Amino acid sequence: MKNATTMLMENGIKPSYQRIRILEYLMSHRTHPTVAEVYNGLIDEIPTLSKTTVYNTLKLLIEHQIVNEILIEEKEVLYDVAEEDHGHFKCVSCGDLIDFNLNEAPPAVPTGFVVQSVHVYYKGLCNKCSGKQHKE
Amino acid sequence: MKNATTMLMENGIKPSYQRIRILEYLMSHRTHPTVAEVYNGLIDEIPTLSKTTVYNTLKLLIEHQIVNEILIEEKEVLYDVAEEDHGHFKCVSCGDLIDFNLNEAPPAVPTGFVVQSVHVYYKGLCNKCSGKQHKE
DNA sequence: ATTCTTGCAAATCATTTGCACTTTA
DNA sequence: TAAAGTGCAAATGATTTGCAAGAAT
């Protein structure tokens, strides 16, 4: 995988110091961190960092499809570097969030996992909007 | 589909007036309403209804798997009466949320729809917790 | 110098909590 | 009259917004 600076530039995003560090954090922490975790993970090395910048940067990365948001926690959004298709398994007992492969049919969860509910959602353009191709 | 009172009783939930009306609202409004929409849809006929009761009741219905929560909006949770498996398609342009059938492989979105991203999540027990079978 | 980026503080808003009141068996 | 259910008001906490200061070209 390319380095953070290259990924930003290839997507037309000016690679500021904060943006590089936030994307690097996501690339090296594949634990679906929250905004707070990204912030806390960087604040020691970047004492001037603000949460607003973390929010702004994540929104920017999502708009450019470099990062996906995972809406599985009721209370806060998790973030994930966009890569191969994978699903997420959330344990309702311990709260762990585990990736699983989506390139098999049916998508296979690891051995020993008990699926209680399946949730699928797509995002894109509906039939009314796909003709216009314009957003907002 | 059974009526609301029957569904509640079959699941061991005491069918209070508020619970019946809230479940009836969900059964007759298959538009993935928010808490606020459920509340606003009932407040005229049940002037004493409180949002806390709507929250409490929805949580209870979810615990008994009568209702599913849809985590697709960033800001608020949507609710759906539990039925046949179906996925949700959110249009990033107009914001519409459309159901689609999951019982085909691959899951087919309606004609004219453009899928930009696929999100799948399962909930259940991970391998560490499935042996214990205990929650919380 | 103008535009982009950052960051603080305040505002917003969905959801939760504490507790008191009401209903039901 | 206990126990369960309801509801008000306040608290919580993630996210957004307005705006001023800083950095870059």
PDB file of C-alpha atoms (C1' of nucleotides) in Angstrom:
ATOM      1  CA  MET A   1       0.000   0.000   0.000  1.00  0.00           C
ATOM      2  CA  LYS A   2       1.183   3.464  -0.856  1.00  0.00           C
ATOM      3  CA  ASN A   3       2.285   5.865   1.807  1.00  0.00           C
ATOM      4  CA  ALA A   4      -0.092   8.442   3.212  1.00  0.00           C
ATOM      5  CA  THR A   5       1.379  11.435   1.417  1.00  0.00           C
ATOM      6  CA  THR A   6       1.142   9.729  -1.953  1.00  0.00           C
ATOM      7  CA  MET A   7      -2.416   8.631  -1.322  1.00  0.00           C
ATOM      8  CA  LEU A   8      -3.429  12.163  -0.462  1.00  0.00           C
ATOM      9  CA  MET A   9      -1.762  13.701  -3.496  1.00  0.00           C
ATOM     10  CA  GLU A  10      -3.171  11.123  -5.878  1.00  0.00           C
ATOM     11  CA  ASN A  11      -6.597  12.095  -4.655  1.00  0.00           C
ATOM     12  CA  GLY A  12      -6.025  15.785  -5.076  1.00  0.00           C
ATOM     13  CA  ILE A  13      -5.763  16.498  -1.363  1.00  0.00           C
ATOM     14  CA  LYS A  14      -3.046  18.828  -0.223  1.00  0.00           C
ATOM     15  CA  PRO A  15      -0.895  16.784   2.155  1.00  0.00           C
ATOM     16  CA  SER A  16      -0.755  18.940   5.260  1.00  0.00           C
ATOM     17  CA  TYR A  17       1.103  17.635   8.279  1.00  0.00           C
ATOM     18  CA  GLN A  18      -2.108  16.875  10.176  1.00  0.00           C
ATOM     19  CA  ARG A  19      -3.701  15.088   7.226  1.00  0.00           C
ATOM     20  CA  ILE A  20      -0.640  12.926   6.710  1.00  0.00           C
ATOM     21  CA  ARG A  21      -0.447  11.977  10.360  1.00  0.00           C
ATOM     22  CA  ILE A  22      -4.168  11.199  10.637  1.00  0.00           C
ATOM     23  CA  LEU A  23      -4.123   9.015   7.546  1.00  0.00           C
ATOM     24  CA  GLU A  24      -0.946   7.312   8.726  1.00  0.00           C
ATOM     25  CA  TYR A  25      -2.639   6.615  12.017  1.00  0.00           C
ATOM     26  CA  LEU A  26      -5.549   4.942  10.250  1.00  0.00           C
ATOM     27  CA  MET A  27      -3.237   2.946   8.012  1.00  0.00           C
ATOM     28  CA  SER A  28      -1.233   1.629  10.957  1.00  0.00           C
ATOM     29  CA  HIS A  29      -4.161   1.022  13.325  1.00  0.00           C
ATOM     30  CA  ARG A  30      -6.584  -1.350  11.661  1.00  0.00           C
ATOM     31  CA  THR A  31      -8.711  -1.455  14.776  1.00  0.00           C
ATOM     32  CA  HIS A  32     -11.604   0.666  13.483  1.00  0.00           C
ATOM     33  CA  PRO A  33     -10.755   3.616  15.696  1.00  0.00           C
ATOM     34  CA  THR A  34     -13.188   6.312  16.724  1.00  0.00           C
ATOM     35  CA  VAL A  35     -12.514  10.028  16.340  1.00  0.00           C
ATOM     36  CA  ALA A  36     -11.530  10.118  19.992  1.00  0.00           C
ATOM     37  CA  GLU A  37      -9.041   7.285  19.511  1.00  0.00           C
ATOM     38  CA  VAL A  38      -7.425   8.954  16.547  1.00  0.00           C
ATOM     39  CA  TYR A  39      -7.221  12.180  18.485  1.00  0.00           C
ATOM     40  CA  ASN A  40      -5.834  10.592  21.644  1.00  0.00           C
ATOM     41  CA  GLY A  41      -3.384   8.542  19.624  1.00  0.00           C
ATOM     42  CA  LEU A  42      -1.872  11.642  18.081  1.00  0.00           C
ATOM     43  CA  ILE A  43      -2.234  14.393  20.672  1.00  0.00           C
ATOM     44  CA  ASP A  44       1.004  13.506  22.457  1.00  0.00           C
ATOM     45  CA  GLU A  45       3.043  13.873  19.303  1.00  0.00           C
ATOM     46  CA  ILE A  46       0.969  16.745  17.896  1.00  0.00           C
ATOM     47  CA  PRO A  47       0.055  18.755  20.968  1.00  0.00           C
ATOM     48  CA  THR A  48      -1.723  21.454  18.977  1.00  0.00           C
ATOM     49  CA  LEU A  49      -4.033  19.020  17.209  1.00  0.00           C
ATOM     50  CA  SER A  50      -7.706  19.738  17.626  1.00  0.00           C
ATOM     51  CA  LYS A  51     -10.623  17.357  17.381  1.00  0.00           C
ATOM     52  CA  THR A  52     -12.152  19.660  14.816  1.00  0.00           C
ATOM     53  CA  THR A  53      -9.233  18.943  12.531  1.00  0.00           C
ATOM     54  CA  VAL A  54      -9.686  15.216  13.063  1.00  0.00           C
ATOM     55  CA  TYR A  55     -13.361  15.546  12.163  1.00  0.00           C
ATOM     56  CA  ASN A  56     -12.603  17.745   9.164  1.00  0.00           C
ATOM     57  CA  THR A  57      -9.885  15.463   7.888  1.00  0.00           C
ATOM     58  CA  LEU A  58     -11.903  12.279   8.280  1.00  0.00           C
ATOM     59  CA  LYS A  59     -14.801  13.867   6.431  1.00  0.00           C
ATOM     60  CA  LEU A  60     -12.416  14.859   3.653  1.00  0.00           C
ATOM     61  CA  LEU A  61     -10.934  11.362   3.451  1.00  0.00           C
ATOM     62  CA  ILE A  62     -14.404   9.836   3.315  1.00  0.00           C
ATOM     63  CA  GLU A  63     -15.509  12.171   0.541  1.00  0.00           C
ATOM     64  CA  HIS A  64     -12.493  11.033  -1.438  1.00  0.00           C
ATOM     65  CA  GLN A  65     -13.247   7.380  -0.640  1.00  0.00           C
ATOM     66  CA  ILE A  66      -9.869   6.883   1.006  1.00  0.00           C
ATOM     67  CA  VAL A  67     -11.597   6.030   4.249  1.00  0.00           C
ATOM     68  CA  ASN A  68     -14.918   4.386   5.064  1.00  0.00           C
ATOM     69  CA  GLU A  69     -17.083   5.072   8.046  1.00  0.00           C
ATOM     70  CA  ILE A  70     -18.474   2.075   9.875  1.00  0.00           C
ATOM     71  CA  LEU A  71     -21.907   2.664  11.313  1.00  0.00           C
ATOM     72  CA  ILE A  72     -22.261  -0.251  13.684  1.00  0.00           C
ATOM     73  CA  GLU A  73     -21.800   1.304  17.086  1.00  0.00           C
ATOM     74  CA  GLU A  74     -24.894   3.086  18.299  1.00  0.00           C
ATOM     75  CA  LYS A  75     -22.998   5.909  19.894  1.00  0.00           C
ATOM     76  CA  GLU A  76     -20.116   6.821  17.652  1.00  0.00           C
ATOM     77  CA  VAL A  77     -18.756   6.336  14.187  1.00  0.00           C
ATOM     78  CA  LEU A  78     -15.749   4.103  13.500  1.00  0.00           C
ATOM     79  CA  TYR A  79     -13.256   4.603  10.687  1.00  0.00           C
ATOM     80  CA  ASP A  80     -11.533   2.202   8.370  1.00  0.00           C
ATOM     81  CA  VAL A  81      -9.049   2.695   5.545  1.00  0.00           C
ATOM     82  CA  ALA A  82     -10.808   1.718   2.307  1.00  0.00           C
ATOM     83  CA  GLU A  83      -9.422  -1.588   1.058  1.00  0.00           C
ATOM     84  CA  GLU A  84     -10.689  -4.894  -0.247  1.00  0.00           C
ATOM     85  CA  ASP A  85     -14.337  -5.551   0.512  1.00  0.00           C
ATOM     86  CA  HIS A  86     -14.830  -6.891   3.960  1.00  0.00           C
ATOM     87  CA  GLY A  87     -17.688  -7.100   6.384  1.00  0.00           C
ATOM     88  CA  HIS A  88     -17.717  -6.500  10.103  1.00  0.00           C
ATOM     89  CA  PHE A  89     -18.809  -8.837  12.832  1.00  0.00           C
ATOM     90  CA  LYS A  90     -19.722  -7.293  16.142  1.00  0.00           C
ATOM     91  CA  CYS A  91     -19.857  -9.532  19.183  1.00  0.00           C
ATOM     92  CA  VAL A  92     -22.863  -8.548  21.263  1.00  0.00           C
ATOM     93  CA  SER A  93     -21.241 -10.075  24.321  1.00  0.00           C
ATOM     94  CA  CYS A  94     -17.727  -8.620  24.466  1.00  0.00           C
ATOM     95  CA  GLY A  95     -18.180  -5.844  21.931  1.00  0.00           C
ATOM     96  CA  ASP A  96     -15.265  -6.921  19.761  1.00  0.00           C
ATOM     97  CA  LEU A  97     -15.407  -5.904  16.127  1.00  0.00           C
ATOM     98  CA  ILE A  98     -13.846  -8.421  13.747  1.00  0.00           C
ATOM     99  CA  ASP A  99     -13.360  -8.173   9.979  1.00  0.00           C
ATOM    100  CA  PHE A 100     -14.459 -10.991   7.741  1.00  0.00           C
ATOM    101  CA  ASN A 101     -14.037 -11.741   4.080  1.00  0.00           C
ATOM    102  CA  LEU A 102     -16.812 -10.747   1.680  1.00  0.00           C
ATOM    103  CA  ASN A 103     -15.367 -12.315  -1.452  1.00  0.00           C
ATOM    104  CA  GLU A 104     -16.953 -15.668  -0.780  1.00  0.00           C
ATOM    105  CA  ALA A 105     -20.588 -16.568  -1.250  1.00  0.00           C
ATOM    106  CA  PRO A 106     -22.051 -16.771   1.271  1.00  0.00           C
ATOM    107  CA  PRO A 107     -19.762 -14.476   3.264  1.00  0.00           C
ATOM    108  CA  ALA A 108     -18.081 -16.738   5.777  1.00  0.00           C
ATOM    109  CA  VAL A 109     -17.537 -15.733   9.365  1.00  0.00           C
ATOM    110  CA  PRO A 110     -14.680 -17.419  11.224  1.00  0.00           C
ATOM    111  CA  THR A 111     -15.267 -20.766  12.910  1.00  0.00           C
ATOM    112  CA  GLY A 112     -16.913 -20.542  16.287  1.00  0.00           C
ATOM    113  CA  PHE A 113     -18.775 -17.342  15.500  1.00  0.00           C
ATOM    114  CA  VAL A 114     -22.540 -17.339  15.964  1.00  0.00           C
ATOM    115  CA  VAL A 115     -24.419 -14.957  13.684  1.00  0.00           C
ATOM    116  CA  GLN A 116     -27.520 -13.541  15.308  1.00  0.00           C
ATOM    117  CA  SER A 117     -28.421 -10.859  12.796  1.00  0.00           C
ATOM    118  CA  VAL A 118     -27.276  -9.755   9.364  1.00  0.00           C
ATOM    119  CA  HIS A 119     -27.314  -6.152   8.283  1.00  0.00           C
ATOM    120  CA  VAL A 120     -26.564  -5.014   4.780  1.00  0.00           C
ATOM    121  CA  TYR A 121     -26.611  -1.593   3.347  1.00  0.00           C
ATOM    122  CA  TYR A 122     -25.542  -0.053   0.097  1.00  0.00           C
ATOM    123  CA  LYS A 123     -24.923   3.571  -0.648  1.00  0.00           C
ATOM    124  CA  GLY A 124     -25.110   5.100  -4.076  1.00  0.00           C
ATOM    125  CA  LEU A 125     -27.582   6.798  -6.366  1.00  0.00           C
ATOM    126  CA  CYS A 126     -31.230   5.812  -6.641  1.00  0.00           C
ATOM    127  CA  ASN A 127     -32.998   5.585  -9.979  1.00  0.00           C
ATOM    128  CA  LYS A 128     -34.309   9.147  -9.689  1.00  0.00           C
ATOM    129  CA  CYS A 129     -30.857  10.582  -9.010  1.00  0.00           C
ATOM    130  CA  SER A 130     -28.653   8.402 -11.187  1.00  0.00           C
ATOM    131  CA  GLY A 131     -29.840  10.249 -14.279  1.00  0.00           C
ATOM    132  CA  LYS A 132     -28.937  13.677 -12.987  1.00  0.00           C
ATOM    133  CA  GLN A 133     -25.496  12.683 -11.666  1.00  0.00           C
ATOM    134  CA  HIS A 134     -25.509  15.784  -9.545  1.00  0.00           C
ATOM    135  CA  LYS A 135     -25.083  15.816  -5.834  1.00  0.00           C
ATOM    136  CA  GLU A 136     -26.489  18.367  -3.332  1.00  0.00           C
TER     137      GLU A 136
ATOM    138  CA  MET B   1     -48.907 -10.432  10.122  1.00  0.00           C
ATOM    139  CA  LYS B   2     -50.253 -10.679  13.634  1.00  0.00           C
ATOM    140  CA  ASN B   3     -51.571  -7.639  15.411  1.00  0.00           C
ATOM    141  CA  ALA B   4     -49.387  -5.672  17.770  1.00  0.00           C
ATOM    142  CA  THR B   5     -50.947  -6.902  21.001  1.00  0.00           C
ATOM    143  CA  THR B   6     -50.499 -10.532  19.998  1.00  0.00           C
ATOM    144  CA  MET B   7     -46.906  -9.956  18.969  1.00  0.00           C
ATOM    145  CA  LEU B   8     -46.121  -8.377  22.309  1.00  0.00           C
ATOM    146  CA  MET B   9     -47.761 -11.125  24.332  1.00  0.00           C
ATOM    147  CA  GLU B  10     -46.144 -13.891  22.337  1.00  0.00           C
ATOM    148  CA  ASN B  11     -42.811 -12.360  23.231  1.00  0.00           C
ATOM    149  CA  GLY B  12     -43.574 -12.085  26.907  1.00  0.00           C
ATOM    150  CA  ILE B  13     -43.986  -8.317  26.849  1.00  0.00           C
ATOM    151  CA  LYS B  14     -46.861  -6.848  28.771  1.00  0.00           C
ATOM    152  CA  PRO B  15     -48.976  -5.019  26.195  1.00  0.00           C
ATOM    153  CA  SER B  16     -49.359  -1.561  27.685  1.00  0.00           C
ATOM    154  CA  TYR B  17     -51.254   1.050  25.723  1.00  0.00           C
ATOM    155  CA  GLN B  18     -48.080   2.906  24.756  1.00  0.00           C
ATOM    156  CA  ARG B  19     -46.291  -0.256  23.659  1.00  0.00           C
ATOM    157  CA  ILE B  20     -49.199  -1.327  21.493  1.00  0.00           C
ATOM    158  CA  ARG B  21     -49.478   2.050  19.843  1.00  0.00           C
ATOM    159  CA  ILE B  22     -45.733   2.339  19.208  1.00  0.00           C
ATOM    160  CA  LEU B  23     -45.536  -1.128  17.669  1.00  0.00           C
ATOM    161  CA  GLU B  24     -48.667  -0.446  15.618  1.00  0.00           C
ATOM    162  CA  TYR B  25     -47.046   2.733  14.371  1.00  0.00           C
ATOM    163  CA  LEU B  26     -43.991   0.812  13.216  1.00  0.00           C
ATOM    164  CA  MET B  27     -46.102  -1.881  11.574  1.00  0.00           C
ATOM    165  CA  SER B  28     -48.137   0.662   9.622  1.00  0.00           C
ATOM    166  CA  HIS B  29     -45.283   2.997   8.707  1.00  0.00           C
ATOM    167  CA  ARG B  30     -42.671   1.031   6.820  1.00  0.00           C
ATOM    168  CA  THR B  31     -40.659   4.167   6.195  1.00  0.00           C
ATOM    169  CA  HIS B  32     -37.835   3.436   8.662  1.00  0.00           C
ATOM    170  CA  PRO B  33     -38.925   6.137  11.094  1.00  0.00           C
ATOM    171  CA  THR B  34     -36.675   7.773  13.660  1.00  0.00           C
ATOM    172  CA  VAL B  35     -37.536   8.075  17.331  1.00  0.00           C
ATOM    173  CA  ALA B  36     -38.653  11.625  16.665  1.00  0.00           C
ATOM    174  CA  GLU B  37     -40.952  10.501  13.870  1.00  0.00           C
ATOM    175  CA  VAL B  38     -42.557   7.826  16.001  1.00  0.00           C
ATOM    176  CA  TYR B  39     -43.011  10.346  18.785  1.00  0.00           C
ATOM    177  CA  ASN B  40     -44.417  13.065  16.527  1.00  0.00           C
ATOM    178  CA  GLY B  41     -46.671  10.591  14.807  1.00  0.00           C
ATOM    179  CA  LEU B  42     -48.296   9.608  18.082  1.00  0.00           C
ATOM    180  CA  ILE B  43     -48.170  12.692  20.283  1.00  0.00           C
ATOM    181  CA  ASP B  44     -51.432  14.136  18.927  1.00  0.00           C
ATOM    182  CA  GLU B  45     -53.377  11.013  19.825  1.00  0.00           C
ATOM    183  CA  ILE B  46     -51.415  10.271  23.011  1.00  0.00           C
ATOM    184  CA  PRO B  47     -50.726  13.732  24.431  1.00  0.00           C
ATOM    185  CA  THR B  48     -49.020  12.383  27.537  1.00  0.00           C
ATOM    186  CA  LEU B  49     -46.533  10.286  25.579  1.00  0.00           C
ATOM    187  CA  SER B  50     -42.896  11.005  26.368  1.00  0.00           C
ATOM    188  CA  LYS B  51     -39.861  10.451  24.219  1.00  0.00           C
ATOM    189  CA  THR B  52     -38.354   8.436  27.046  1.00  0.00           C
ATOM    190  CA  THR B  53     -41.154   5.921  26.649  1.00  0.00           C
ATOM    191  CA  VAL B  54     -40.533   5.752  22.932  1.00  0.00           C
ATOM    192  CA  TYR B  55     -36.844   5.097  23.608  1.00  0.00           C
ATOM    193  CA  ASN B  56     -37.622   2.541  26.311  1.00  0.00           C
ATOM    194  CA  THR B  57     -40.160   0.733  24.182  1.00  0.00           C
ATOM    195  CA  LEU B  58     -37.985   0.602  21.085  1.00  0.00           C
ATOM    196  CA  LYS B  59     -35.110  -0.778  23.133  1.00  0.00           C
ATOM    197  CA  LEU B  60     -37.434  -3.433  24.537  1.00  0.00           C
ATOM    198  CA  LEU B  61     -38.726  -4.367  21.072  1.00  0.00           C
ATOM    199  CA  ILE B  62     -35.173  -4.636  19.779  1.00  0.00           C
ATOM    200  CA  GLU B  63     -34.112  -6.864  22.654  1.00  0.00           C
ATOM    201  CA  HIS B  64     -36.978  -9.168  21.775  1.00  0.00           C
ATOM    202  CA  GLN B  65     -36.041  -9.037  18.084  1.00  0.00           C
ATOM    203  CA  ILE B  66     -39.445  -7.676  17.120  1.00  0.00           C
ATOM    204  CA  VAL B  67     -37.797  -4.572  15.733  1.00  0.00           C
ATOM    205  CA  ASN B  68     -34.433  -3.951  14.130  1.00  0.00           C
ATOM    206  CA  GLU B  69     -32.420  -0.797  14.319  1.00  0.00           C
ATOM    207  CA  ILE B  70     -30.920   0.490  11.100  1.00  0.00           C
ATOM    208  CA  LEU B  71     -27.570   2.187  11.543  1.00  0.00           C
ATOM    209  CA  ILE B  72     -27.163   3.951   8.252  1.00  0.00           C
ATOM    210  CA  GLU B  73     -27.827   7.574   9.081  1.00  0.00           C
ATOM    211  CA  GLU B  74     -24.886   9.271  10.719  1.00  0.00           C
ATOM    212  CA  LYS B  75     -27.000  11.289  13.076  1.00  0.00           C
ATOM    213  CA  GLU B  76     -29.842   9.115  14.284  1.00  0.00           C
ATOM    214  CA  VAL B  77     -31.048   5.554  14.425  1.00  0.00           C
ATOM    215  CA  LEU B  78     -33.883   4.312  12.219  1.00  0.00           C
ATOM    216  CA  TYR B  79     -36.286   1.524  13.149  1.00  0.00           C
ATOM    217  CA  ASP B  80     -37.790  -1.294  11.158  1.00  0.00           C
ATOM    218  CA  VAL B  81     -40.196  -4.076  12.092  1.00  0.00           C
ATOM    219  CA  ALA B  82     -38.268  -7.350  11.855  1.00  0.00           C
ATOM    220  CA  GLU B  83     -39.413  -9.252   8.765  1.00  0.00           C
ATOM    221  CA  GLU B  84     -37.923 -11.154   5.872  1.00  0.00           C
ATOM    222  CA  ASP B  85     -34.269 -10.353   5.281  1.00  0.00           C
ATOM    223  CA  HIS B  86     -33.822  -7.227   3.290  1.00  0.00           C
ATOM    224  CA  GLY B  87     -31.065  -4.755   2.747  1.00  0.00           C
ATOM    225  CA  HIS B  88     -31.196  -0.997   2.624  1.00  0.00           C
ATOM    226  CA  PHE B  89     -30.055   1.278  -0.129  1.00  0.00           C
ATOM    227  CA  LYS B  90     -29.361   4.869   0.765  1.00  0.00           C
ATOM    228  CA  CYS B  91     -29.193   7.407  -2.024  1.00  0.00           C
ATOM    229  CA  VAL B  92     -26.329   9.768  -1.321  1.00  0.00           C
ATOM    230  CA  SER B  93     -27.946  12.399  -3.513  1.00  0.00           C
ATOM    231  CA  CYS B  94     -31.536  12.675  -2.316  1.00  0.00           C
ATOM    232  CA  GLY B  95     -31.178  10.751   0.930  1.00  0.00           C
ATOM    233  CA  ASP B  96     -33.952   8.286   0.167  1.00  0.00           C
ATOM    234  CA  LEU B  97     -33.737   4.926   1.888  1.00  0.00           C
ATOM    235  CA  ILE B  98     -35.065   2.032  -0.169  1.00  0.00           C
ATOM    236  CA  ASP B  99     -35.443  -1.636   0.786  1.00  0.00           C
ATOM    237  CA  PHE B 100     -34.084  -4.323  -1.482  1.00  0.00           C
ATOM    238  CA  ASN B 101     -34.324  -8.089  -1.528  1.00  0.00           C
ATOM    239  CA  LEU B 102     -31.513 -10.098   0.063  1.00  0.00           C
ATOM    240  CA  ASN B 103     -32.760 -13.543  -0.946  1.00  0.00           C
ATOM    241  CA  GLU B 104     -31.012 -13.466  -4.278  1.00  0.00           C
ATOM    242  CA  ALA B 105     -27.326 -13.947  -4.873  1.00  0.00           C
ATOM    243  CA  PRO B 106     -25.950 -11.451  -5.517  1.00  0.00           C
ATOM    244  CA  PRO B 107     -28.410  -9.184  -3.760  1.00  0.00           C
ATOM    245  CA  ALA B 108     -30.039  -7.212  -6.563  1.00  0.00           C
ATOM    246  CA  VAL B 109     -30.771  -3.536  -6.252  1.00  0.00           C
ATOM    247  CA  PRO B 110     -33.587  -2.176  -8.419  1.00  0.00           C
ATOM    248  CA  THR B 111     -32.868  -1.154 -12.003  1.00  0.00           C
ATOM    249  CA  GLY B 112     -31.366   2.292 -12.374  1.00  0.00           C
ATOM    250  CA  PHE B 113     -29.663   2.219  -9.000  1.00  0.00           C
ATOM    251  CA  VAL B 114     -25.925   2.857  -8.882  1.00  0.00           C
ATOM    252  CA  VAL B 115     -24.110   1.178  -6.020  1.00  0.00           C
ATOM    253  CA  GLN B 116     -21.174   3.198  -4.786  1.00  0.00           C
ATOM    254  CA  SER B 117     -20.344   1.310  -1.622  1.00  0.00           C
ATOM    255  CA  VAL B 118     -21.423  -1.903   0.079  1.00  0.00           C
ATOM    256  CA  HIS B 119     -21.554  -2.229   3.831  1.00  0.00           C
ATOM    257  CA  VAL B 120     -22.234  -5.491   5.576  1.00  0.00           C
ATOM    258  CA  TYR B 121     -22.285  -6.205   9.235  1.00  0.00           C
ATOM    259  CA  TYR B 122     -23.265  -9.157  11.330  1.00  0.00           C
ATOM    260  CA  LYS B 123     -24.026  -9.196  15.003  1.00  0.00           C
ATOM    261  CA  GLY B 124     -23.717 -12.238  17.195  1.00  0.00           C
ATOM    262  CA  LEU B 125     -21.195 -13.990  19.385  1.00  0.00           C
ATOM    263  CA  CYS B 126     -17.512 -14.225  18.603  1.00  0.00           C
ATOM    264  CA  ASN B 127     -15.568 -17.453  19.115  1.00  0.00           C
ATOM    265  CA  LYS B 128     -14.432 -16.371  22.573  1.00  0.00           C
ATOM    266  CA  CYS B 129     -17.979 -15.638  23.731  1.00  0.00           C
ATOM    267  CA  SER B 130     -19.964 -18.344  21.969  1.00  0.00           C
ATOM    268  CA  GLY B 131     -18.724 -20.925  24.433  1.00  0.00           C
ATOM    269  CA  LYS B 132     -19.844 -19.019  27.477  1.00  0.00           C
ATOM    270  CA  GLN B 133     -23.278 -18.119  26.118  1.00  0.00           C
ATOM    271  CA  HIS B 134     -23.519 -15.411  28.718  1.00  0.00           C
ATOM    272  CA  LYS B 135     -24.205 -11.802  27.994  1.00  0.00           C
ATOM    273  CA  GLU B 136     -23.040  -8.790  30.053  1.00  0.00           C
TER     274      GLU B 136
ATOM    275  C1'  DA C   1      -2.518  39.254  -0.255  1.00  0.00           C
ATOM    276  C1'  DT C   2      -5.539  35.932  -0.851  1.00  0.00           C
ATOM    277  C1'  DT C   3      -6.873  31.347  -0.165  1.00  0.00           C
ATOM    278  C1'  DC C   4      -6.626  27.168   2.417  1.00  0.00           C
ATOM    279  C1'  DT C   5      -6.095  25.009   6.869  1.00  0.00           C
ATOM    280  C1'  DT C   6      -6.311  24.754  11.663  1.00  0.00           C
ATOM    281  C1'  DG C   7      -8.272  25.122  16.275  1.00  0.00           C
ATOM    282  C1'  DC C   8     -10.835  27.044  20.095  1.00  0.00           C
ATOM    283  C1'  DA C   9     -15.200  27.767  22.201  1.00  0.00           C
ATOM    284  C1'  DA C  10     -19.890  27.520  21.925  1.00  0.00           C
ATOM    285  C1'  DA C  11     -23.975  25.408  20.048  1.00  0.00           C
ATOM    286  C1'  DT C  12     -26.639  21.476  18.656  1.00  0.00           C
ATOM    287  C1'  DC C  13     -29.038  17.444  19.126  1.00  0.00           C
ATOM    288  C1'  DA C  14     -29.828  12.428  19.789  1.00  0.00           C
ATOM    289  C1'  DT C  15     -29.777   9.580  23.584  1.00  0.00           C
ATOM    290  C1'  DT C  16     -29.421   8.340  28.578  1.00  0.00           C
ATOM    291  C1'  DT C  17     -30.202   8.827  33.440  1.00  0.00           C
ATOM    292  C1'  DG C  18     -32.326   9.899  37.975  1.00  0.00           C
ATOM    293  C1'  DC C  19     -36.188  10.113  40.133  1.00  0.00           C
ATOM    294  C1'  DA C  20     -40.947  10.825  41.104  1.00  0.00           C
ATOM    295  C1'  DC C  21     -45.581   9.798  39.703  1.00  0.00           C
ATOM    296  C1'  DT C  22     -48.981   6.562  37.910  1.00  0.00           C
ATOM    297  C1'  DT C  23     -50.885   2.289  36.708  1.00  0.00           C
ATOM    298  C1'  DT C  24     -51.702  -2.585  37.255  1.00  0.00           C
ATOM    299  C1'  DA C  25     -52.090  -7.121  39.241  1.00  0.00           C
TER     300       DA C  25
ATOM    301  C1'  DT D   1     -49.098  -2.227  48.117  1.00  0.00           C
ATOM    302  C1'  DA D   2     -45.450  -3.988  45.591  1.00  0.00           C
ATOM    303  C1'  DA D   3     -43.784  -4.153  41.125  1.00  0.00           C
ATOM    304  C1'  DA D   4     -43.858  -2.533  36.587  1.00  0.00           C
ATOM    305  C1'  DG D   5     -44.485   1.201  33.448  1.00  0.00           C
ATOM    306  C1'  DT D   6     -44.379   6.074  32.337  1.00  0.00           C
ATOM    307  C1'  DG D   7     -42.650  10.760  31.925  1.00  0.00           C
ATOM    308  C1'  DC D   8     -40.351  15.039  33.143  1.00  0.00           C
ATOM    309  C1'  DA D   9     -36.124  17.466  33.565  1.00  0.00           C
ATOM    310  C1'  DA D  10     -31.397  17.405  33.637  1.00  0.00           C
ATOM    311  C1'  DA D  11     -27.080  15.289  32.164  1.00  0.00           C
ATOM    312  C1'  DT D  12     -24.160  13.267  28.732  1.00  0.00           C
ATOM    313  C1'  DG D  13     -21.448  13.088  24.856  1.00  0.00           C
ATOM    314  C1'  DA D  14     -20.605  12.906  19.877  1.00  0.00           C
ATOM    315  C1'  DT D  15     -20.650  15.988  16.210  1.00  0.00           C
ATOM    316  C1'  DT D  16     -21.196  20.643  14.048  1.00  0.00           C
ATOM    317  C1'  DT D  17     -20.650  25.547  13.542  1.00  0.00           C
ATOM    318  C1'  DG D  18     -18.789  30.322  13.708  1.00  0.00           C
ATOM    319  C1'  DC D  19     -15.064  32.646  13.590  1.00  0.00           C
ATOM    320  C1'  DA D  20     -10.387  34.149  14.383  1.00  0.00           C
ATOM    321  C1'  DA D  21      -5.536  33.018  13.933  1.00  0.00           C
ATOM    322  C1'  DG D  22      -1.902  30.659  11.279  1.00  0.00           C
ATOM    323  C1'  DA D  23       0.293  28.671   7.149  1.00  0.00           C
ATOM    324  C1'  DA D  24       1.072  28.277   2.231  1.00  0.00           C
ATOM    325  C1'  DT D  25       1.530  29.730  -2.526  1.00  0.00           C
TER     326       DT D  25
END
